[in-house]
Short mmCIF file of C-alpha atoms in Angstrom, two decimals:
data_model
loop_
_atom_site.label_atom_id
_atom_site.label_comp_id
_atom_site.label_asym_id
_atom_site.label_seq_id
_atom_site.Cartn_x
_atom_site.Cartn_y
_atom_site.Cartn_z
CA MET A 1 -19.96 21.20 16.93
CA GLU A 2 -17.35 18.64 15.47
CA THR A 3 -18.61 15.23 16.41
CA MET A 4 -16.79 12.38 17.70
CA ALA A 5 -16.45 9.53 15.92
CA LYS A 6 -18.28 6.34 16.88
CA THR A 7 -16.02 3.91 18.44
CA PHE A 8 -16.23 -0.08 19.00
CA SER A 9 -15.14 -2.43 21.55
CA LYS A 10 -12.86 -5.31 20.84
CA GLU A 11 -15.33 -7.70 21.47
CA ASP A 12 -18.16 -6.23 19.21
CA ALA A 13 -15.58 -6.04 16.15
CA GLN A 14 -14.40 -9.39 16.45
CA SER A 15 -17.68 -10.92 16.76
CA ALA A 16 -19.35 -8.61 13.88
CA THR A 17 -15.91 -9.47 11.98
CA LEU A 18 -16.13 -13.10 12.54
CA LYS A 19 -19.47 -13.09 11.05
CA TYR A 20 -18.18 -11.32 8.14
CA PHE A 21 -15.76 -14.14 7.37
CA ASN A 22 -18.22 -17.12 8.05
CA ASN A 23 -16.74 -17.84 11.49
CA ASP A 24 -13.30 -18.03 9.83
CA ALA A 25 -11.52 -17.24 12.98
CA LEU A 26 -7.90 -16.88 11.63
CA ALA A 27 -9.07 -14.46 8.88
CA ALA A 28 -10.98 -12.73 11.77
CA SER A 29 -8.16 -12.53 14.01
CA ALA A 30 -5.92 -11.37 11.40
CA ILE A 31 -8.32 -8.37 10.06
CA CYS A 32 -8.87 -7.13 14.05
CA GLY A 33 -5.48 -7.28 15.12
CA LYS A 34 -3.82 -5.48 11.94
CA TYR A 35 -5.80 -4.01 9.85
CA LEU A 36 -9.39 -2.23 11.36
CA LEU A 37 -9.00 1.25 11.89
CA LYS A 38 -8.47 2.21 15.90
CA ASN A 39 -7.35 5.32 17.52
CA THR A 40 -4.63 5.93 19.69
CA LYS A 41 -6.54 4.38 22.74
CA GLY A 42 -6.85 1.29 21.01
CA GLU A 43 -10.61 1.60 20.53
CA PHE A 44 -11.96 0.41 17.07
CA LEU A 45 -12.90 3.16 14.57
CA GLU A 46 -14.36 0.19 12.07
CA LEU A 47 -16.43 -2.79 12.66
CA THR A 48 -15.93 -4.70 9.93
CA PRO A 49 -13.69 -5.14 6.56
CA ASP A 50 -16.47 -3.51 4.84
CA ASP A 51 -16.00 -0.16 6.86
CA MET A 52 -12.17 -0.65 6.10
CA HIS A 53 -12.81 -0.90 2.42
CA TYR A 54 -15.20 2.61 2.20
CA ARG A 55 -12.44 4.03 3.91
CA LEU A 56 -9.65 2.97 1.10
CA ALA A 57 -12.46 3.82 -1.49
CA GLY A 58 -13.01 7.07 -0.32
CA GLU A 59 -9.29 8.02 -0.19
CA PHE A 60 -8.32 6.36 -3.56
CA ALA A 61 -11.69 8.31 -4.71
CA ARG A 62 -10.07 11.63 -3.47
CA ILE A 63 -6.99 11.29 -5.11
CA GLU A 64 -8.86 10.54 -8.43
CA LYS A 65 -10.88 13.34 -8.06
CA LYS A 66 -7.53 15.63 -7.64
CA PHE A 67 -6.33 14.37 -11.06
CA GLY A 68 -8.78 12.76 -12.97
CA GLY A 69 -11.56 15.65 -13.07
CA ASN A 70 -14.71 14.22 -15.04
CA LYS A 71 -12.86 10.83 -15.98
CA SER A 72 -12.30 9.78 -12.27
CA LEU A 73 -12.96 6.89 -10.61
CA SER A 74 -15.64 7.39 -7.70
CA LYS A 75 -15.66 6.19 -4.34
CA GLU A 76 -19.02 3.76 -5.00
CA GLU A 77 -16.94 2.48 -8.35
CA ILE A 78 -14.11 1.83 -6.51
CA TYR A 79 -15.53 -0.09 -3.51
CA LYS A 80 -17.15 -2.37 -5.64
CA TRP A 81 -13.55 -3.68 -6.91
CA LEU A 82 -12.25 -3.80 -3.14
CA LYS A 83 -15.95 -5.65 -1.76
CA ASN A 84 -15.11 -8.28 0.31
CA PHE A 85 -11.61 -8.84 -1.43
CA ASN A 86 -13.48 -9.98 -4.45
CA TYR A 87 -11.09 -8.63 -6.80
CA ILE A 88 -8.89 -5.67 -5.98
CA ILE A 89 -7.08 -5.76 -2.75
CA PRO A 90 -4.14 -3.17 -1.40
CA GLN A 91 -1.80 -5.16 0.88
CA GLY A 92 -0.30 -4.48 4.30
CA SER A 93 0.60 -1.45 4.77
CA PRO A 94 -1.84 0.43 1.95
CA MET A 95 -4.66 -1.24 3.77
CA TYR A 96 -3.38 0.05 6.83
CA GLY A 97 -2.08 2.89 6.31
CA ILE A 98 -4.59 4.73 3.78
CA GLY A 99 -6.93 7.05 5.59
CA ASN A 100 -5.16 6.05 8.72
CA ASP A 101 -4.97 9.28 10.83
CA HIS A 102 -4.08 7.59 13.92
CA ALA A 103 -0.72 6.47 13.32
CA VAL A 104 2.25 8.11 11.34
CA VAL A 105 3.08 5.40 8.95
CA SER A 106 4.34 4.97 5.28
CA LEU A 107 2.40 3.06 2.64
CA SER A 108 5.55 1.30 1.01
CA ASN A 109 5.28 -2.39 1.87
CA CYS A 110 8.88 -2.95 1.71
CA VAL A 111 12.22 -0.51 1.18
CA VAL A 112 15.57 -1.31 -0.03
CA VAL A 113 18.19 0.39 1.65
CA GLU A 114 21.54 1.57 0.24
CA SER A 115 24.46 -0.71 0.98
CA PRO A 116 26.76 0.21 3.49
CA ASN A 117 30.34 1.46 2.82
CA ASP A 118 33.07 -0.67 4.47
CA ASP A 119 33.67 1.25 7.16
CA ILE A 120 31.69 0.84 10.92
CA SER A 121 29.88 4.00 11.01
CA ALA A 122 27.90 3.45 7.63
CA ILE A 123 27.59 -0.06 8.66
CA LEU A 124 25.84 1.31 11.92
CA ASN A 125 24.02 4.18 10.13
CA ARG A 126 22.08 1.58 7.89
CA GLY A 127 20.95 -0.05 10.95
CA ARG A 128 19.61 3.37 11.85
CA ASP A 129 17.82 3.55 8.61
CA LEU A 130 16.40 -0.28 9.32
CA ALA A 131 14.94 1.17 12.70
CA ASN A 132 13.37 4.08 11.36
CA LEU A 133 11.84 1.92 8.57
CA PHE A 134 10.63 -0.55 10.87
CA LYS A 135 8.60 1.99 13.05
CA ARG A 136 6.74 3.13 10.24
CA ARG A 137 5.54 -0.41 9.49
CA CYS A 138 8.25 -1.01 6.22
CA GLY A 139 9.90 -3.87 5.44
CA VAL A 140 13.56 -3.54 4.44
CA GLY A 141 16.01 -5.26 2.09
CA ILE A 142 19.71 -4.77 2.41
CA ASP A 143 22.78 -6.44 0.36
CA ILE A 144 26.20 -6.79 2.34
CA SER A 145 28.53 -7.11 -0.26
CA THR A 146 29.85 -4.23 -0.35
CA LEU A 147 31.45 -5.31 3.32
CA ARG A 148 35.15 -6.63 3.34
CA PRO A 149 35.58 -10.50 4.31
CA GLU A 150 36.37 -11.90 7.69
CA GLY A 151 40.08 -11.66 8.76
CA SER A 152 40.64 -8.78 6.50
CA PRO A 153 43.04 -6.09 8.15
CA VAL A 154 41.32 -3.12 9.57
CA SER A 155 42.85 0.26 10.95
CA ASN A 156 41.57 -0.06 14.49
CA SER A 157 42.14 -2.07 17.63
CA ALA A 158 40.43 -5.17 16.21
CA ARG A 159 43.27 -5.38 13.63
CA THR A 160 41.18 -7.42 11.60
CA THR A 161 37.35 -7.78 10.45
CA THR A 162 34.71 -9.96 11.28
CA GLY A 163 33.56 -10.12 8.17
CA ALA A 164 30.42 -9.35 6.05
CA TRP A 165 28.63 -12.37 7.02
CA SER A 166 28.92 -11.42 11.06
CA PHE A 167 26.79 -8.36 10.56
CA ALA A 168 23.84 -9.86 9.10
CA ASP A 169 23.07 -11.05 12.57
CA PHE A 170 23.43 -6.98 13.65
CA TYR A 171 20.82 -5.96 11.40
CA SER A 172 18.34 -9.29 12.14
CA TYR A 173 18.73 -8.08 15.85
CA ILE A 174 17.35 -4.63 14.77
CA CYS A 175 14.30 -6.22 12.78
CA ARG A 176 13.25 -8.25 16.13
CA MET A 177 13.81 -5.49 18.32
CA ILE A 178 11.56 -2.85 16.47
CA GLY A 179 8.19 -3.37 17.53
CA GLN A 180 5.24 -3.18 14.79
CA ASN A 181 2.37 -3.58 16.74
CA GLY A 182 0.53 -6.99 15.19
CA ARG A 183 2.95 -8.00 12.88
CA ARG A 184 6.49 -8.86 13.06
CA GLY A 185 9.28 -7.10 11.10
CA ALA A 186 10.17 -8.16 7.60
CA LEU A 187 13.97 -8.20 6.41
CA MET A 188 15.95 -9.56 3.47
CA ILE A 189 19.93 -9.45 3.87
CA THR A 190 21.38 -11.00 0.57
CA LEU A 191 25.17 -11.34 -0.19
CA ASP A 192 26.69 -11.68 -4.00
CA VAL A 193 28.07 -15.43 -4.75
CA ARG A 194 31.71 -13.86 -5.55
CA HIS A 195 32.15 -12.80 -2.07
CA PRO A 196 34.80 -14.37 -0.09
CA ASP A 197 32.64 -14.89 3.14
CA ILE A 198 29.80 -16.51 1.40
CA GLU A 199 30.57 -20.15 2.70
CA ASN A 200 30.03 -18.62 6.50
CA PHE A 201 27.16 -16.79 4.67
CA VAL A 202 25.67 -19.65 3.40
CA MET A 203 25.83 -21.98 6.76
CA MET A 204 25.31 -19.32 9.57
CA LYS A 205 21.42 -19.96 9.67
CA GLN A 206 22.44 -23.75 10.69
CA ASP A 207 23.01 -22.26 14.15
CA LEU A 208 19.49 -21.84 14.58
CA ARG A 209 20.12 -19.09 17.20
CA LYS A 210 21.43 -16.87 14.26
CA VAL A 211 20.08 -14.23 12.44
CA THR A 212 16.48 -15.22 13.82
CA GLY A 213 14.91 -11.83 12.33
CA ALA A 214 15.77 -11.94 8.70
CA ASN A 215 15.39 -13.74 5.82
CA VAL A 216 18.76 -14.08 3.72
CA SER A 217 19.42 -15.09 0.08
CA ILE A 218 22.46 -15.61 -2.35
CA LYS A 219 22.89 -13.19 -5.59
CA ILE A 220 23.86 -16.38 -7.93
CA ARG A 221 25.31 -15.27 -11.14
CA ASP A 222 26.11 -17.10 -14.29
CA ASP A 223 29.23 -18.10 -14.42
CA PHE A 224 28.93 -19.81 -10.80
CA MET A 225 26.44 -22.06 -12.25
CA GLU A 226 28.39 -22.56 -15.52
CA ALA A 227 31.05 -23.56 -13.18
CA VAL A 228 28.87 -25.85 -11.02
CA GLU A 229 27.67 -27.45 -14.35
CA ALA A 230 31.56 -27.81 -15.48
CA ASP A 231 32.76 -29.41 -11.99
CA SER A 232 35.55 -26.47 -11.83
CA THR A 233 36.91 -24.08 -9.89
CA PHE A 234 35.45 -20.76 -9.09
CA GLU A 235 36.86 -16.98 -7.42
CA LEU A 236 35.73 -15.36 -4.68
CA ARG A 237 36.73 -11.85 -4.52
CA TRP A 238 36.36 -8.87 -2.78
CA PRO A 239 35.22 -6.13 -3.87
CA VAL A 240 33.15 -8.32 -5.70
CA ASN A 241 32.60 -6.06 -8.71
CA SER A 242 36.31 -5.35 -9.02
CA SER A 243 38.54 -5.98 -11.84
CA ASN A 244 41.69 -5.76 -9.47
CA PRO A 245 40.54 -7.11 -6.36
CA THR A 246 42.27 -6.90 -2.67
CA VAL A 247 41.33 -10.31 -1.70
CA VAL A 248 41.09 -13.82 -3.70
CA LYS A 249 40.27 -17.19 -2.78
CA VAL A 250 39.75 -20.06 -5.56
CA ILE A 251 37.14 -22.64 -4.23
CA LYS A 252 35.40 -25.98 -6.12
CA ALA A 253 32.36 -24.37 -6.97
CA LYS A 254 30.18 -27.77 -6.61
CA ASP A 255 31.26 -27.66 -3.09
CA LEU A 256 29.71 -24.39 -2.47
CA TRP A 257 27.03 -25.76 -4.43
CA GLU A 258 26.37 -28.66 -2.14
CA LYS A 259 26.64 -26.62 1.06
CA ILE A 260 23.84 -24.05 -0.40
CA ILE A 261 21.83 -27.53 -1.20
CA HIS A 262 22.22 -28.63 2.31
CA SER A 263 21.63 -25.75 4.36
CA ALA A 264 18.71 -24.79 2.06
CA THR A 265 17.08 -28.78 2.85
CA THR A 266 17.69 -28.34 6.37
CA THR A 267 16.43 -24.66 7.01
CA ALA A 268 14.84 -23.68 3.98
CA GLU A 269 17.77 -20.68 3.54
CA PRO A 270 19.52 -19.26 1.59
CA GLY A 271 16.96 -18.32 -0.85
CA LEU A 272 18.59 -18.24 -4.34
CA MET A 273 18.15 -15.00 -6.53
CA MET A 274 19.78 -15.51 -10.33
CA TRP A 275 20.92 -12.24 -10.18
CA ASP A 276 22.56 -11.61 -13.65
CA ASN A 277 18.91 -12.72 -14.89
CA ILE A 278 17.68 -10.30 -13.22
CA LEU A 279 19.34 -7.30 -14.26
CA ARG A 280 19.27 -8.73 -18.02
CA GLU A 281 15.22 -8.83 -17.88
CA LEU A 282 14.07 -6.06 -15.37
CA PRO A 283 12.80 -3.28 -17.11
CA ALA A 284 13.87 -0.86 -14.11
CA GLN A 285 17.52 -1.52 -14.27
CA CYS A 286 17.39 0.56 -17.45
CA TYR A 287 17.34 3.51 -15.37
CA SER A 288 20.34 2.60 -13.19
CA ASP A 289 21.75 5.49 -14.63
CA VAL A 290 19.59 8.10 -13.29
CA GLY A 291 19.53 6.43 -9.81
CA PHE A 292 17.82 3.38 -10.32
CA GLU A 293 20.59 0.84 -10.00
CA THR A 294 18.85 -2.33 -8.54
CA VAL A 295 20.72 -3.66 -5.43
CA THR A 296 18.69 -6.44 -3.85
CA THR A 297 15.11 -7.41 -3.28
CA ASN A 298 12.17 -6.48 -0.54
CA PRO A 299 12.21 -9.48 1.99
CA CYS A 300 9.68 -11.51 0.40
CA GLY A 301 12.26 -11.67 -3.11
CA GLU A 302 9.26 -10.66 -5.70
CA ILE A 303 10.47 -7.58 -6.39
CA PRO A 304 14.40 -6.07 -6.66
CA LEU A 305 14.55 -2.60 -5.95
CA SER A 306 17.05 0.18 -5.99
CA PRO A 307 18.21 2.25 -3.01
CA TYR A 308 14.96 3.41 -1.22
CA ASP A 309 12.98 2.82 -3.57
CA SER A 310 9.94 1.02 -2.49
CA CYS A 311 6.97 -1.51 -3.18
CA ARG A 312 3.35 -0.28 -2.64
CA LEU A 313 1.46 -3.46 -2.97
CA ILE A 314 -1.99 -4.00 -4.76
CA SER A 315 -3.16 -7.43 -5.38
CA ILE A 316 -5.93 -8.38 -7.74
CA ASN A 317 -7.65 -11.86 -6.54
CA LEU A 318 -7.49 -14.17 -9.53
CA THR A 319 -10.22 -16.28 -8.22
CA ASN A 320 -13.37 -14.60 -8.82
CA PHE A 321 -12.75 -14.41 -12.49
CA VAL A 322 -13.71 -18.02 -12.96
CA VAL A 323 -17.57 -18.30 -14.18
CA ASN A 324 -18.88 -21.94 -13.43
CA PRO A 325 -16.52 -22.65 -10.96
CA TYR A 326 -15.42 -26.44 -10.24
CA THR A 327 -17.75 -27.57 -13.38
CA LYS A 328 -17.15 -28.87 -16.86
CA ASP A 329 -18.22 -25.34 -18.38
CA ALA A 330 -15.76 -23.34 -15.93
CA TYR A 331 -14.27 -20.40 -18.11
CA PHE A 332 -11.53 -17.59 -17.03
CA ASP A 333 -13.72 -14.42 -17.32
CA PHE A 334 -10.78 -12.39 -19.42
CA ASN A 335 -12.65 -9.23 -20.40
CA LYS A 336 -13.57 -8.24 -16.89
CA PHE A 337 -10.39 -9.13 -15.56
CA SER A 338 -8.95 -6.95 -18.16
CA SER A 339 -11.51 -4.06 -16.87
CA CYS A 340 -9.95 -4.96 -13.20
CA VAL A 341 -6.25 -4.82 -14.03
CA GLN A 342 -7.16 -0.90 -15.70
CA VAL A 343 -8.92 -0.23 -12.16
CA ALA A 344 -6.09 -1.61 -10.33
CA MET A 345 -3.22 0.13 -11.99
CA ARG A 346 -5.09 3.43 -11.91
CA LEU A 347 -5.32 2.64 -8.33
CA SER A 348 -1.71 2.00 -7.94
CA ASP A 349 -0.92 5.00 -9.39
CA ASP A 350 -2.99 6.92 -6.76
CA LEU A 351 -1.55 4.76 -4.45
CA VAL A 352 2.02 7.01 -5.19
CA GLU A 353 0.09 10.17 -4.37
CA LEU A 354 -1.13 8.99 -1.01
CA GLU A 355 2.49 7.92 0.01
CA LEU A 356 3.55 10.92 -1.11
CA GLU A 357 1.06 12.97 1.58
CA LYS A 358 1.94 10.15 4.18
CA LEU A 359 5.98 10.72 3.59
CA ALA A 360 5.38 14.77 3.82
CA SER A 361 3.35 13.82 7.20
CA ILE A 362 6.32 11.64 8.62
CA LEU A 363 9.03 14.32 7.67
CA GLU A 364 6.85 17.16 9.96
CA LYS A 365 7.39 14.95 12.54
CA VAL A 366 10.91 13.49 12.74
CA ASP A 367 13.18 15.59 14.99
CA THR A 368 16.56 14.39 13.51
CA ALA A 369 18.36 15.35 10.66
CA ASP A 370 19.37 11.48 10.09
CA GLU A 371 15.91 10.35 9.88
CA ALA A 372 14.74 13.45 7.99
CA ASP A 373 17.37 12.45 5.20
CA LEU A 374 15.81 9.01 5.06
CA TRP A 375 12.48 9.88 4.25
CA LYS A 376 13.31 12.79 1.73
CA LYS A 377 15.40 9.90 -0.17
CA LEU A 378 12.43 7.70 -0.04
CA LYS A 379 10.07 10.86 -1.14
CA ASN A 380 12.44 11.60 -3.98
CA ALA A 381 12.43 8.08 -5.12
CA ALA A 382 8.71 7.94 -5.25
CA GLU A 383 8.34 11.44 -6.84
CA ILE A 384 10.88 10.45 -9.66
CA GLY A 385 10.54 6.90 -10.01
CA ARG A 386 6.76 6.12 -9.22
CA ARG A 387 7.18 2.85 -8.55
CA THR A 388 4.08 0.71 -8.64
CA GLY A 389 3.59 -2.95 -7.24
CA LEU A 390 0.48 -4.62 -8.96
CA GLY A 391 0.12 -8.52 -8.39
CA THR A 392 -1.99 -11.37 -8.14
CA LEU A 393 -2.99 -13.80 -5.83
CA GLY A 394 -5.21 -16.89 -6.03
CA LEU A 395 -3.86 -18.90 -8.75
CA ALA A 396 -3.54 -22.29 -7.24
CA ASP A 397 -7.66 -21.85 -6.16
CA THR A 398 -7.99 -20.49 -10.10
CA LEU A 399 -6.75 -23.25 -11.50
CA ALA A 400 -8.51 -25.87 -9.21
CA ARG A 401 -12.19 -24.19 -10.02
CA LEU A 402 -11.28 -24.23 -13.49
CA GLN A 403 -10.44 -27.86 -13.14
CA ILE A 404 -6.94 -27.55 -14.55
CA VAL A 405 -4.10 -29.98 -12.92
CA TYR A 406 -0.93 -28.76 -12.70
CA ALA A 407 0.93 -32.16 -14.42
CA SER A 408 -1.99 -33.75 -16.46
CA LYS A 409 -1.42 -36.89 -17.96
CA GLU A 410 -2.71 -36.12 -20.99
CA GLY A 411 -0.24 -33.56 -21.35
CA VAL A 412 -2.88 -30.67 -21.96
CA SER A 413 -1.13 -26.96 -20.97
CA ILE A 414 -2.97 -24.74 -18.71
CA THR A 415 -2.99 -21.88 -21.88
CA ASP A 416 -5.18 -24.92 -24.12
CA LYS A 417 -7.63 -25.51 -21.19
CA ILE A 418 -8.18 -21.58 -20.23
#
């Protein structure tokens, strides 16, 4: 006879988790609100993060056993790296979704969608993609440089378009509209600095009612920065990559730069993406000719992605590799760090397999061909590209534990101290 899973009240989970975090109310609230497993009635199935880590370790071990044979990592080995958030920390969606059979969600933290074609149906279709991704817990990045600039003629009742920049508010509204239970949606909207709408895009969030559900960033090009340095003119054009553009506008590069600085100073946006540098230095761009052309980044801006590819993020906590912290004998244990990176990279690859399972379960639930097509694109990108996202956290605390200052009067480098 099947036994019912033990459940806990919200009060019990909050009390136990508060004790787990040594009375850190913020940490306890975040874990209880977002990551501890609940059933469809909202009853807690996990009491503390320790239960969550056993759940994660068990699922990773299942994938290890499936592919690793005798060399697979055991649940106990994986749990030791996850325990107390000491070393390996699956982030956000993986922490919530791995082993969670009570919600049909993706394990991808963020997805980049294809830039819309320059017509109203395509613009709305990308909005549909955003909504379907948000409801499965994904953040989204979208670049709108493909849309024609404000004032361009269109063959409909409007006669002219409101411009690429105006649709940023539309996508932002979708992000705010779709609920994600305990977390706000995440959206990145980008525009190429060469686009004729760039000045409006830069200044639009000076109106604090505009684009309130998205981060916005500019794809900066080398020739623009060179024009700023030379205090010369700069050509805006659309299509932005065309050698024979239909729209051309010449501006003073430094005037646009001043607007960027003013807006970033007063509203903390737009962000800047040094796009030519990204394309030159990004290894994944080498695969652009097989469907992995880099188009924009995830909402946090740390990983450039191709259409329908995603970031499945795991982080390594650097702080606990410091031995004898806050003393003159402090040092960073690179041997243990090396072992941790190897395990974390294996788990990152296992996470792709876990995501493929989740995508298959999503495809079983969808009831429209359009949504099915979206998730098939994500599944295809995961199977072929196997994108992994392994990062670090706690760098500032690690330097403090090593007694390293950011700017030493003695001119001692971080490398020398480590």
